[in-house]
Amino acid sequence: MASKLSGIELTRYDDLFKTDAEREADRQERIQIVPAAEVFPYSRQPYTIDRPTPDLVRLMDSIEHIGIAEPLIVRPRDAGGYEIISGHRRDYCAKAVGLDTRPVIVRNYSDEEADILVVDYNINREDLLPSEKAKAYKLKLDAMKRQGQRTDLTSRQLGTKLRADEILAEKAEDSARQIQRYVRLNKLIPPLLDAVDAGTLKFVPAADFLSHLSEKEQTYLLLVMERDEVSPSLGQAQRLKQLSGEGKLENNIIDLIMREEKPLERKVTIRNDRLQKYFPASYTPKQMEDVIIKLLEGWHRKRQQEQSR
């Protein structure tokens, strides 16, 4: 900080040789209080802000009582004011409780940098819907592509270069394979994507198989699902994709496949108290699930090796 002598503020030695741009950067990085009317959502923001969740309710309650504790990260808008890079939910809650100013830190990001950061700031939230992750991962992949980074999601190269899905996986809790699936969800028509969010259409059949159907085929499949109150199993979805690729998926074929009697699903429920003793108290349900799946995969490989002897 600049020192003071007899009421006169002295400029630091280093500050004498700063450019105007550097001084402006210093000023912009400080927390500023700006009118709420000058702060706008990011135009390509992939997350749903106003979906009621316990976390959103707690945030709104906190902001109502103590204000916005952490400033929003924003960038200048060409049309004036600022658009939010980080802090959409804080802005929404502040608006809901009637705050008329926002604490912000202004940074100058390119469109590509902004797209990537908007995704990264929230991608690991546990309450995200599949559709939100699908839009977020695609937004980041498209930004990486514009930056010249590799975005091939189907083939691996030898050597040390990472594919885009592997780079995404380093900052997200999802594996590269899971990220590929989320990106495929963007190929679904909106009502089918809504069904994935609602859980009436299973994630893997939708991503791995149904996303390869044409819009016309998906539309008729949706009609059958709603009319007959059915949802395709993994096997049915696989056959639908195969026949679509062969150009043989007519409406009557979709009807026949969806009318097949499905085998009873085997469901296993493990009480939380039985699992909790094996995990640290800090583990989330998602982390516990990941560990269990890895252990089961190891057990399955061991059984296959024993049976092949």
PDB file of C-alpha atoms in Angstrom:
ATOM      1  CA  MET A   1       0.000   0.000   0.000  1.00  0.00           C
ATOM      2  CA  ALA A   2       1.144   3.554  -0.580  1.00  0.00           C
ATOM      3  CA  SER A   3       2.701   5.047   2.572  1.00  0.00           C
ATOM      4  CA  LYS A   4       1.606   8.368   4.153  1.00  0.00           C
ATOM      5  CA  LEU A   5       3.756  11.140   5.556  1.00  0.00           C
ATOM      6  CA  SER A   6       2.241  14.177   7.268  1.00  0.00           C
ATOM      7  CA  GLY A   7      -1.089  13.554   5.584  1.00  0.00           C
ATOM      8  CA  ILE A   8       0.502  13.360   2.082  1.00  0.00           C
ATOM      9  CA  GLU A   9       0.104  10.048   0.225  1.00  0.00           C
ATOM     10  CA  LEU A  10       3.295   9.014  -1.566  1.00  0.00           C
ATOM     11  CA  THR A  11       3.294   6.952  -4.758  1.00  0.00           C
ATOM     12  CA  ARG A  12       5.213   3.689  -4.609  1.00  0.00           C
ATOM     13  CA  TYR A  13       8.432   3.538  -6.670  1.00  0.00           C
ATOM     14  CA  ASP A  14       7.122   0.681  -8.837  1.00  0.00           C
ATOM     15  CA  ASP A  15       3.891   2.530  -9.573  1.00  0.00           C
ATOM     16  CA  LEU A  16       5.811   5.389 -11.227  1.00  0.00           C
ATOM     17  CA  PHE A  17       6.775   3.110 -14.111  1.00  0.00           C
ATOM     18  CA  LYS A  18       3.440   1.319 -14.678  1.00  0.00           C
ATOM     19  CA  THR A  19       1.675   1.750 -17.992  1.00  0.00           C
ATOM     20  CA  ASP A  20      -1.857   3.098 -18.158  1.00  0.00           C
ATOM     21  CA  ALA A  21      -3.057  -0.425 -19.046  1.00  0.00           C
ATOM     22  CA  GLU A  22      -1.371  -1.889 -15.946  1.00  0.00           C
ATOM     23  CA  ARG A  23      -2.879   0.770 -13.712  1.00  0.00           C
ATOM     24  CA  GLU A  24      -6.301   0.069 -15.232  1.00  0.00           C
ATOM     25  CA  ALA A  25      -5.826  -3.683 -14.601  1.00  0.00           C
ATOM     26  CA  ASP A  26      -4.995  -2.962 -10.949  1.00  0.00           C
ATOM     27  CA  ARG A  27      -8.098  -0.819 -10.585  1.00  0.00           C
ATOM     28  CA  GLN A  28     -10.350  -3.363 -12.310  1.00  0.00           C
ATOM     29  CA  GLU A  29      -9.151  -6.277 -10.144  1.00  0.00           C
ATOM     30  CA  ARG A  30     -10.356  -4.580  -6.988  1.00  0.00           C
ATOM     31  CA  ILE A  31     -13.827  -5.355  -5.696  1.00  0.00           C
ATOM     32  CA  GLN A  32     -16.296  -2.804  -7.037  1.00  0.00           C
ATOM     33  CA  ILE A  33     -19.893  -2.173  -6.000  1.00  0.00           C
ATOM     34  CA  VAL A  34     -22.079  -1.726  -9.070  1.00  0.00           C
ATOM     35  CA  PRO A  35     -25.842  -1.320  -9.551  1.00  0.00           C
ATOM     36  CA  ALA A  36     -27.697  -4.618 -10.025  1.00  0.00           C
ATOM     37  CA  ALA A  37     -29.178  -3.239 -13.253  1.00  0.00           C
ATOM     38  CA  GLU A  38     -25.687  -3.205 -14.791  1.00  0.00           C
ATOM     39  CA  VAL A  39     -25.082  -6.946 -14.193  1.00  0.00           C
ATOM     40  CA  PHE A  40     -26.395  -9.462 -16.746  1.00  0.00           C
ATOM     41  CA  PRO A  41     -26.336 -13.297 -17.012  1.00  0.00           C
ATOM     42  CA  TYR A  42     -23.756 -14.791 -19.351  1.00  0.00           C
ATOM     43  CA  SER A  43     -25.387 -15.252 -22.748  1.00  0.00           C
ATOM     44  CA  ARG A  44     -24.267 -18.893 -23.153  1.00  0.00           C
ATOM     45  CA  GLN A  45     -24.683 -19.899 -19.494  1.00  0.00           C
ATOM     46  CA  PRO A  46     -25.444 -23.675 -19.567  1.00  0.00           C
ATOM     47  CA  TYR A  47     -26.868 -24.144 -16.078  1.00  0.00           C
ATOM     48  CA  THR A  48     -30.405 -23.719 -14.756  1.00  0.00           C
ATOM     49  CA  ILE A  49     -30.280 -20.962 -12.145  1.00  0.00           C
ATOM     50  CA  ASP A  50     -33.785 -20.883 -10.696  1.00  0.00           C
ATOM     51  CA  ARG A  51     -34.352 -24.616 -10.159  1.00  0.00           C
ATOM     52  CA  PRO A  52     -35.317 -24.927  -6.462  1.00  0.00           C
ATOM     53  CA  THR A  53     -32.772 -27.005  -4.556  1.00  0.00           C
ATOM     54  CA  PRO A  54     -31.889 -27.085  -0.840  1.00  0.00           C
ATOM     55  CA  ASP A  55     -28.539 -25.504  -1.681  1.00  0.00           C
ATOM     56  CA  LEU A  56     -30.224 -22.601  -3.487  1.00  0.00           C
ATOM     57  CA  VAL A  57     -32.587 -22.038  -0.557  1.00  0.00           C
ATOM     58  CA  ARG A  58     -29.650 -21.937   1.876  1.00  0.00           C
ATOM     59  CA  LEU A  59     -27.791 -19.493  -0.370  1.00  0.00           C
ATOM     60  CA  MET A  60     -30.815 -17.216  -0.619  1.00  0.00           C
ATOM     61  CA  ASP A  61     -31.245 -17.249   3.156  1.00  0.00           C
ATOM     62  CA  SER A  62     -27.564 -16.412   3.671  1.00  0.00           C
ATOM     63  CA  ILE A  63     -27.637 -13.518   1.190  1.00  0.00           C
ATOM     64  CA  GLU A  64     -30.816 -12.142   2.753  1.00  0.00           C
ATOM     65  CA  HIS A  65     -29.155 -12.011   6.180  1.00  0.00           C
ATOM     66  CA  ILE A  66     -25.512 -11.121   5.466  1.00  0.00           C
ATOM     67  CA  GLY A  67     -25.416 -10.072   1.808  1.00  0.00           C
ATOM     68  CA  ILE A  68     -23.177 -11.455  -0.944  1.00  0.00           C
ATOM     69  CA  ALA A  69     -20.070 -12.729   0.848  1.00  0.00           C
ATOM     70  CA  GLU A  70     -18.080 -13.573  -2.287  1.00  0.00           C
ATOM     71  CA  PRO A  71     -17.943 -11.078  -5.175  1.00  0.00           C
ATOM     72  CA  LEU A  72     -19.157 -12.016  -8.629  1.00  0.00           C
ATOM     73  CA  ILE A  73     -16.582 -12.433 -11.396  1.00  0.00           C
ATOM     74  CA  VAL A  74     -17.757 -10.422 -14.413  1.00  0.00           C
ATOM     75  CA  ARG A  75     -16.479  -9.138 -17.736  1.00  0.00           C
ATOM     76  CA  PRO A  76     -17.450  -5.942 -19.589  1.00  0.00           C
ATOM     77  CA  ARG A  77     -20.319  -6.186 -22.094  1.00  0.00           C
ATOM     78  CA  ASP A  78     -20.084  -4.629 -25.536  1.00  0.00           C
ATOM     79  CA  ALA A  79     -23.575  -3.208 -24.981  1.00  0.00           C
ATOM     80  CA  GLY A  80     -22.608  -1.742 -21.612  1.00  0.00           C
ATOM     81  CA  GLY A  81     -22.601  -3.091 -18.092  1.00  0.00           C
ATOM     82  CA  TYR A  82     -21.144  -6.479 -17.182  1.00  0.00           C
ATOM     83  CA  GLU A  83     -21.947 -10.137 -17.770  1.00  0.00           C
ATOM     84  CA  ILE A  84     -21.447 -12.778 -15.108  1.00  0.00           C
ATOM     85  CA  ILE A  85     -18.706 -15.371 -15.434  1.00  0.00           C
ATOM     86  CA  SER A  86     -19.050 -16.702 -11.888  1.00  0.00           C
ATOM     87  CA  GLY A  87     -21.932 -15.942  -9.530  1.00  0.00           C
ATOM     88  CA  HIS A  88     -25.180 -16.506 -11.442  1.00  0.00           C
ATOM     89  CA  ARG A  89     -26.880 -18.091  -8.451  1.00  0.00           C
ATOM     90  CA  ARG A  90     -25.635 -15.364  -6.119  1.00  0.00           C
ATOM     91  CA  ASP A  91     -27.063 -12.778  -8.510  1.00  0.00           C
ATOM     92  CA  TYR A  92     -30.381 -14.644  -8.734  1.00  0.00           C
ATOM     93  CA  CYS A  93     -30.694 -14.915  -4.938  1.00  0.00           C
ATOM     94  CA  ALA A  94     -29.733 -11.274  -4.450  1.00  0.00           C
ATOM     95  CA  LYS A  95     -32.425 -10.256  -6.932  1.00  0.00           C
ATOM     96  CA  ALA A  96     -34.966 -12.464  -5.146  1.00  0.00           C
ATOM     97  CA  VAL A  97     -34.304 -10.788  -1.775  1.00  0.00           C
ATOM     98  CA  GLY A  98     -34.239  -7.261  -3.247  1.00  0.00           C
ATOM     99  CA  LEU A  99     -30.556  -6.240  -3.145  1.00  0.00           C
ATOM    100  CA  ASP A 100     -29.921  -3.381  -5.572  1.00  0.00           C
ATOM    101  CA  THR A 101     -26.100  -3.590  -5.806  1.00  0.00           C
ATOM    102  CA  ARG A 102     -23.558  -6.301  -6.533  1.00  0.00           C
ATOM    103  CA  PRO A 103     -19.915  -6.668  -5.414  1.00  0.00           C
ATOM    104  CA  VAL A 104     -17.918  -7.602  -8.517  1.00  0.00           C
ATOM    105  CA  ILE A 105     -14.404  -8.192  -9.766  1.00  0.00           C
ATOM    106  CA  VAL A 106     -14.065  -7.145 -13.402  1.00  0.00           C
ATOM    107  CA  ARG A 107     -11.806  -9.175 -15.673  1.00  0.00           C
ATOM    108  CA  ASN A 108     -11.321  -9.056 -19.423  1.00  0.00           C
ATOM    109  CA  TYR A 109     -11.882 -12.551 -20.809  1.00  0.00           C
ATOM    110  CA  SER A 110     -12.154 -13.624 -24.426  1.00  0.00           C
ATOM    111  CA  ASP A 111     -15.276 -15.531 -25.469  1.00  0.00           C
ATOM    112  CA  GLU A 112     -13.330 -18.795 -25.369  1.00  0.00           C
ATOM    113  CA  GLU A 113     -11.901 -18.124 -21.908  1.00  0.00           C
ATOM    114  CA  ALA A 114     -15.319 -17.064 -20.639  1.00  0.00           C
ATOM    115  CA  ASP A 115     -17.032 -20.199 -21.998  1.00  0.00           C
ATOM    116  CA  ILE A 116     -14.466 -22.446 -20.319  1.00  0.00           C
ATOM    117  CA  LEU A 117     -14.575 -20.635 -16.980  1.00  0.00           C
ATOM    118  CA  VAL A 118     -18.392 -20.517 -16.860  1.00  0.00           C
ATOM    119  CA  VAL A 119     -18.365 -24.309 -17.201  1.00  0.00           C
ATOM    120  CA  ASP A 120     -15.507 -24.926 -14.746  1.00  0.00           C
ATOM    121  CA  TYR A 121     -16.946 -22.807 -11.926  1.00  0.00           C
ATOM    122  CA  ASN A 122     -19.980 -25.117 -11.510  1.00  0.00           C
ATOM    123  CA  ILE A 123     -19.340 -28.431 -13.286  1.00  0.00           C
ATOM    124  CA  ASN A 124     -18.745 -30.381 -10.058  1.00  0.00           C
ATOM    125  CA  ARG A 125     -21.974 -29.349  -8.335  1.00  0.00           C
ATOM    126  CA  GLU A 126     -23.804 -32.476  -7.178  1.00  0.00           C
ATOM    127  CA  ASP A 127     -27.273 -31.170  -8.067  1.00  0.00           C
ATOM    128  CA  LEU A 128     -26.647 -30.719 -11.809  1.00  0.00           C
ATOM    129  CA  LEU A 129     -29.106 -32.324 -14.212  1.00  0.00           C
ATOM    130  CA  PRO A 130     -27.824 -34.491 -17.096  1.00  0.00           C
ATOM    131  CA  SER A 131     -29.010 -31.840 -19.571  1.00  0.00           C
ATOM    132  CA  GLU A 132     -26.981 -29.167 -17.753  1.00  0.00           C
ATOM    133  CA  LYS A 133     -23.825 -31.264 -17.875  1.00  0.00           C
ATOM    134  CA  ALA A 134     -24.496 -32.045 -21.540  1.00  0.00           C
ATOM    135  CA  LYS A 135     -24.714 -28.351 -22.445  1.00  0.00           C
ATOM    136  CA  ALA A 136     -21.765 -27.424 -20.216  1.00  0.00           C
ATOM    137  CA  TYR A 137     -19.370 -30.021 -21.619  1.00  0.00           C
ATOM    138  CA  LYS A 138     -20.345 -29.137 -25.193  1.00  0.00           C
ATOM    139  CA  LEU A 139     -19.856 -25.428 -24.493  1.00  0.00           C
ATOM    140  CA  LYS A 140     -16.354 -26.072 -23.167  1.00  0.00           C
ATOM    141  CA  LEU A 141     -15.446 -28.453 -25.997  1.00  0.00           C
ATOM    142  CA  ASP A 142     -16.558 -25.909 -28.594  1.00  0.00           C
ATOM    143  CA  ALA A 143     -14.467 -23.219 -26.866  1.00  0.00           C
ATOM    144  CA  MET A 144     -11.436 -25.512 -26.797  1.00  0.00           C
ATOM    145  CA  LYS A 145     -11.940 -26.215 -30.494  1.00  0.00           C
ATOM    146  CA  ARG A 146     -11.939 -22.498 -31.278  1.00  0.00           C
ATOM    147  CA  GLN A 147      -8.707 -22.211 -29.284  1.00  0.00           C
ATOM    148  CA  GLY A 148      -7.161 -24.880 -31.480  1.00  0.00           C
ATOM    149  CA  GLN A 149      -7.155 -27.682 -28.912  1.00  0.00           C
ATOM    150  CA  ARG A 150      -7.899 -31.281 -29.902  1.00  0.00           C
ATOM    151  CA  THR A 151     -11.560 -32.198 -29.529  1.00  0.00           C
ATOM    152  CA  ASP A 152     -11.595 -35.684 -31.095  1.00  0.00           C
ATOM    153  CA  LEU A 153     -13.859 -37.746 -28.865  1.00  0.00           C
ATOM    154  CA  THR A 154     -13.648 -41.018 -30.796  1.00  0.00           C
ATOM    155  CA  SER A 155     -10.015 -41.957 -31.422  1.00  0.00           C
ATOM    156  CA  ARG A 156      -6.901 -42.098 -29.268  1.00  0.00           C
ATOM    157  CA  GLN A 157      -3.412 -41.183 -30.390  1.00  0.00           C
ATOM    158  CA  LEU A 158      -0.179 -42.711 -29.191  1.00  0.00           C
ATOM    159  CA  GLY A 159       2.087 -40.469 -27.172  1.00  0.00           C
ATOM    160  CA  THR A 160       1.432 -38.047 -24.353  1.00  0.00           C
ATOM    161  CA  LYS A 161      -1.130 -35.718 -25.930  1.00  0.00           C
ATOM    162  CA  LEU A 162      -4.461 -35.759 -24.146  1.00  0.00           C
ATOM    163  CA  ARG A 163      -7.784 -35.712 -25.934  1.00  0.00           C
ATOM    164  CA  ALA A 164     -10.271 -33.006 -25.071  1.00  0.00           C
ATOM    165  CA  ASP A 165     -12.453 -35.382 -23.025  1.00  0.00           C
ATOM    166  CA  GLU A 166      -9.384 -36.393 -21.003  1.00  0.00           C
ATOM    167  CA  ILE A 167      -8.523 -32.734 -20.382  1.00  0.00           C
ATOM    168  CA  LEU A 168     -12.113 -32.128 -19.233  1.00  0.00           C
ATOM    169  CA  ALA A 169     -11.946 -35.162 -16.953  1.00  0.00           C
ATOM    170  CA  GLU A 170      -8.944 -33.679 -15.143  1.00  0.00           C
ATOM    171  CA  LYS A 171     -11.128 -30.827 -13.841  1.00  0.00           C
ATOM    172  CA  ALA A 172     -14.402 -32.729 -13.501  1.00  0.00           C
ATOM    173  CA  GLU A 173     -15.521 -35.665 -11.405  1.00  0.00           C
ATOM    174  CA  ASP A 174     -16.704 -37.532 -14.519  1.00  0.00           C
ATOM    175  CA  SER A 175     -14.487 -39.905 -16.479  1.00  0.00           C
ATOM    176  CA  ALA A 176     -13.604 -39.240 -20.116  1.00  0.00           C
ATOM    177  CA  ARG A 177     -16.065 -41.958 -21.179  1.00  0.00           C
ATOM    178  CA  GLN A 178     -18.842 -40.390 -19.130  1.00  0.00           C
ATOM    179  CA  ILE A 179     -18.106 -36.982 -20.613  1.00  0.00           C
ATOM    180  CA  GLN A 180     -18.494 -38.482 -24.097  1.00  0.00           C
ATOM    181  CA  ARG A 181     -21.920 -39.747 -23.053  1.00  0.00           C
ATOM    182  CA  TYR A 182     -23.011 -36.362 -21.732  1.00  0.00           C
ATOM    183  CA  VAL A 183     -21.954 -34.693 -24.984  1.00  0.00           C
ATOM    184  CA  ARG A 184     -23.999 -37.246 -26.958  1.00  0.00           C
ATOM    185  CA  LEU A 185     -27.124 -36.219 -25.017  1.00  0.00           C
ATOM    186  CA  ASN A 186     -27.139 -32.977 -27.003  1.00  0.00           C
ATOM    187  CA  LYS A 187     -28.242 -35.057 -30.007  1.00  0.00           C
ATOM    188  CA  LEU A 188     -31.550 -35.922 -28.314  1.00  0.00           C
ATOM    189  CA  ILE A 189     -34.715 -34.010 -29.095  1.00  0.00           C
ATOM    190  CA  PRO A 190     -35.679 -31.782 -26.119  1.00  0.00           C
ATOM    191  CA  PRO A 191     -38.548 -33.965 -24.781  1.00  0.00           C
ATOM    192  CA  LEU A 192     -36.274 -37.033 -24.645  1.00  0.00           C
ATOM    193  CA  LEU A 193     -33.593 -34.985 -22.903  1.00  0.00           C
ATOM    194  CA  ASP A 194     -36.254 -33.870 -20.414  1.00  0.00           C
ATOM    195  CA  ALA A 195     -37.097 -37.545 -19.845  1.00  0.00           C
ATOM    196  CA  VAL A 196     -33.437 -38.234 -18.998  1.00  0.00           C
ATOM    197  CA  ASP A 197     -33.530 -35.366 -16.481  1.00  0.00           C
ATOM    198  CA  ALA A 198     -36.722 -36.760 -14.977  1.00  0.00           C
ATOM    199  CA  GLY A 199     -35.281 -40.275 -14.774  1.00  0.00           C
ATOM    200  CA  THR A 200     -38.024 -41.821 -16.934  1.00  0.00           C
ATOM    201  CA  LEU A 201     -35.435 -42.497 -19.652  1.00  0.00           C
ATOM    202  CA  LYS A 202     -32.200 -44.131 -18.503  1.00  0.00           C
ATOM    203  CA  PHE A 203     -28.976 -42.230 -19.095  1.00  0.00           C
ATOM    204  CA  VAL A 204     -26.844 -44.923 -20.780  1.00  0.00           C
ATOM    205  CA  PRO A 205     -29.440 -46.153 -23.335  1.00  0.00           C
ATOM    206  CA  ALA A 206     -30.220 -42.522 -24.189  1.00  0.00           C
ATOM    207  CA  ALA A 207     -26.591 -41.456 -24.621  1.00  0.00           C
ATOM    208  CA  ASP A 208     -25.067 -44.568 -26.200  1.00  0.00           C
ATOM    209  CA  PHE A 209     -27.878 -45.560 -28.534  1.00  0.00           C
ATOM    210  CA  LEU A 210     -30.952 -43.317 -28.797  1.00  0.00           C
ATOM    211  CA  SER A 211     -28.836 -40.221 -29.467  1.00  0.00           C
ATOM    212  CA  HIS A 212     -27.855 -41.830 -32.798  1.00  0.00           C
ATOM    213  CA  LEU A 213     -31.446 -41.970 -34.034  1.00  0.00           C
ATOM    214  CA  SER A 214     -32.704 -39.338 -36.467  1.00  0.00           C
ATOM    215  CA  GLU A 215     -34.997 -36.585 -35.244  1.00  0.00           C
ATOM    216  CA  LYS A 216     -37.947 -38.270 -36.993  1.00  0.00           C
ATOM    217  CA  GLU A 217     -37.173 -41.626 -35.350  1.00  0.00           C
ATOM    218  CA  GLN A 218     -36.771 -40.025 -31.939  1.00  0.00           C
ATOM    219  CA  THR A 219     -40.059 -38.176 -32.341  1.00  0.00           C
ATOM    220  CA  TYR A 220     -41.968 -41.374 -33.092  1.00  0.00           C
ATOM    221  CA  LEU A 221     -40.191 -43.193 -30.260  1.00  0.00           C
ATOM    222  CA  LEU A 222     -41.320 -40.432 -27.884  1.00  0.00           C
ATOM    223  CA  LEU A 223     -44.902 -40.857 -29.093  1.00  0.00           C
ATOM    224  CA  VAL A 224     -44.730 -44.609 -28.344  1.00  0.00           C
ATOM    225  CA  MET A 225     -43.152 -43.999 -24.921  1.00  0.00           C
ATOM    226  CA  GLU A 226     -45.909 -41.580 -23.930  1.00  0.00           C
ATOM    227  CA  ARG A 227     -48.739 -43.598 -25.488  1.00  0.00           C
ATOM    228  CA  ASP A 228     -47.762 -46.944 -23.983  1.00  0.00           C
ATOM    229  CA  GLU A 229     -46.036 -45.601 -20.853  1.00  0.00           C
ATOM    230  CA  VAL A 230     -42.840 -47.494 -21.641  1.00  0.00           C
ATOM    231  CA  SER A 231     -39.140 -46.708 -21.779  1.00  0.00           C
ATOM    232  CA  PRO A 232     -36.538 -48.568 -23.857  1.00  0.00           C
ATOM    233  CA  SER A 233     -34.233 -50.971 -22.068  1.00  0.00           C
ATOM    234  CA  LEU A 234     -30.529 -51.112 -22.889  1.00  0.00           C
ATOM    235  CA  GLY A 235     -31.093 -54.009 -25.292  1.00  0.00           C
ATOM    236  CA  GLN A 236     -34.036 -52.330 -27.012  1.00  0.00           C
ATOM    237  CA  ALA A 237     -32.116 -49.081 -27.413  1.00  0.00           C
ATOM    238  CA  GLN A 238     -29.186 -50.989 -28.912  1.00  0.00           C
ATOM    239  CA  ARG A 239     -31.435 -52.640 -31.528  1.00  0.00           C
ATOM    240  CA  LEU A 240     -33.084 -49.313 -32.343  1.00  0.00           C
ATOM    241  CA  LYS A 241     -29.661 -47.793 -33.044  1.00  0.00           C
ATOM    242  CA  GLN A 242     -28.561 -50.753 -35.159  1.00  0.00           C
ATOM    243  CA  LEU A 243     -31.675 -50.714 -37.330  1.00  0.00           C
ATOM    244  CA  SER A 244     -31.489 -46.928 -37.664  1.00  0.00           C
ATOM    245  CA  GLY A 245     -27.906 -47.213 -38.927  1.00  0.00           C
ATOM    246  CA  GLU A 246     -29.057 -49.796 -41.476  1.00  0.00           C
ATOM    247  CA  GLY A 247     -31.914 -47.555 -42.631  1.00  0.00           C
ATOM    248  CA  LYS A 248     -34.523 -50.098 -41.516  1.00  0.00           C
ATOM    249  CA  LEU A 249     -36.083 -48.361 -38.502  1.00  0.00           C
ATOM    250  CA  GLU A 250     -39.650 -47.788 -39.653  1.00  0.00           C
ATOM    251  CA  ASN A 251     -42.418 -46.749 -37.284  1.00  0.00           C
ATOM    252  CA  ASN A 252     -43.899 -50.255 -37.146  1.00  0.00           C
ATOM    253  CA  ILE A 253     -40.473 -51.657 -36.189  1.00  0.00           C
ATOM    254  CA  ILE A 254     -40.242 -49.195 -33.310  1.00  0.00           C
ATOM    255  CA  ASP A 255     -43.705 -50.361 -32.199  1.00  0.00           C
ATOM    256  CA  LEU A 256     -42.672 -54.026 -32.331  1.00  0.00           C
ATOM    257  CA  ILE A 257     -39.452 -53.479 -30.395  1.00  0.00           C
ATOM    258  CA  MET A 258     -41.086 -51.372 -27.700  1.00  0.00           C
ATOM    259  CA  ARG A 259     -43.883 -53.936 -27.208  1.00  0.00           C
ATOM    260  CA  GLU A 260     -41.438 -56.699 -26.361  1.00  0.00           C
ATOM    261  CA  GLU A 261     -41.756 -57.995 -22.848  1.00  0.00           C
ATOM    262  CA  LYS A 262     -38.737 -56.947 -20.791  1.00  0.00           C
ATOM    263  CA  PRO A 263     -37.032 -59.196 -18.278  1.00  0.00           C
ATOM    264  CA  LEU A 264     -37.565 -58.160 -14.694  1.00  0.00           C
ATOM    265  CA  GLU A 265     -34.918 -55.707 -13.553  1.00  0.00           C
ATOM    266  CA  ARG A 266     -32.823 -56.805 -10.618  1.00  0.00           C
ATOM    267  CA  LYS A 267     -32.555 -54.013  -8.090  1.00  0.00           C
ATOM    268  CA  VAL A 268     -30.196 -53.992  -5.139  1.00  0.00           C
ATOM    269  CA  THR A 269     -30.583 -51.485  -2.316  1.00  0.00           C
ATOM    270  CA  ILE A 270     -27.885 -51.160   0.331  1.00  0.00           C
ATOM    271  CA  ARG A 271     -28.746 -49.256   3.478  1.00  0.00           C
ATOM    272  CA  ASN A 272     -26.606 -46.190   4.121  1.00  0.00           C
ATOM    273  CA  ASP A 273     -25.628 -47.327   7.621  1.00  0.00           C
ATOM    274  CA  ARG A 274     -24.087 -50.501   6.183  1.00  0.00           C
ATOM    275  CA  LEU A 275     -21.960 -48.516   3.743  1.00  0.00           C
ATOM    276  CA  GLN A 276     -20.978 -45.593   5.953  1.00  0.00           C
ATOM    277  CA  LYS A 277     -18.566 -47.567   8.158  1.00  0.00           C
ATOM    278  CA  TYR A 278     -16.359 -48.312   5.149  1.00  0.00           C
ATOM    279  CA  PHE A 279     -15.954 -44.695   4.001  1.00  0.00           C
ATOM    280  CA  PRO A 280     -14.564 -41.466   5.483  1.00  0.00           C
ATOM    281  CA  ALA A 281     -17.279 -39.150   6.802  1.00  0.00           C
ATOM    282  CA  SER A 282     -16.359 -36.562   4.156  1.00  0.00           C
ATOM    283  CA  TYR A 283     -17.234 -38.860   1.217  1.00  0.00           C
ATOM    284  CA  THR A 284     -20.234 -37.851  -0.883  1.00  0.00           C
ATOM    285  CA  PRO A 285     -22.681 -40.493  -2.232  1.00  0.00           C
ATOM    286  CA  LYS A 286     -21.096 -40.012  -5.669  1.00  0.00           C
ATOM    287  CA  GLN A 287     -17.607 -40.743  -4.314  1.00  0.00           C
ATOM    288  CA  MET A 288     -18.904 -43.821  -2.479  1.00  0.00           C
ATOM    289  CA  GLU A 289     -20.584 -45.061  -5.657  1.00  0.00           C
ATOM    290  CA  ASP A 290     -17.371 -44.579  -7.682  1.00  0.00           C
ATOM    291  CA  VAL A 291     -15.343 -46.633  -5.191  1.00  0.00           C
ATOM    292  CA  ILE A 292     -17.935 -49.437  -5.171  1.00  0.00           C
ATOM    293  CA  ILE A 293     -18.017 -49.578  -8.989  1.00  0.00           C
ATOM    294  CA  LYS A 294     -14.204 -49.748  -9.188  1.00  0.00           C
ATOM    295  CA  LEU A 295     -14.135 -52.595  -6.669  1.00  0.00           C
ATOM    296  CA  LEU A 296     -16.845 -54.472  -8.589  1.00  0.00           C
ATOM    297  CA  GLU A 297     -14.960 -54.011 -11.855  1.00  0.00           C
ATOM    298  CA  GLY A 298     -11.851 -55.521 -10.250  1.00  0.00           C
ATOM    299  CA  TRP A 299     -13.896 -58.415  -8.863  1.00  0.00           C
ATOM    300  CA  HIS A 300     -15.488 -59.010 -12.291  1.00  0.00           C
ATOM    301  CA  ARG A 301     -12.118 -59.074 -14.069  1.00  0.00           C
ATOM    302  CA  LYS A 302     -10.775 -61.532 -11.512  1.00  0.00           C
ATOM    303  CA  ARG A 303     -13.746 -63.856 -12.049  1.00  0.00           C
ATOM    304  CA  GLN A 304     -13.312 -63.715 -15.820  1.00  0.00           C
ATOM    305  CA  GLN A 305      -9.614 -64.605 -15.484  1.00  0.00           C
ATOM    306  CA  GLU A 306     -10.431 -67.527 -13.195  1.00  0.00           C
ATOM    307  CA  GLN A 307     -13.105 -68.842 -15.572  1.00  0.00           C
ATOM    308  CA  SER A 308     -10.757 -68.631 -18.587  1.00  0.00           C
ATOM    309  CA  ARG A 309      -8.122 -70.889 -16.974  1.00  0.00           C
TER     310      ARG A 309
END
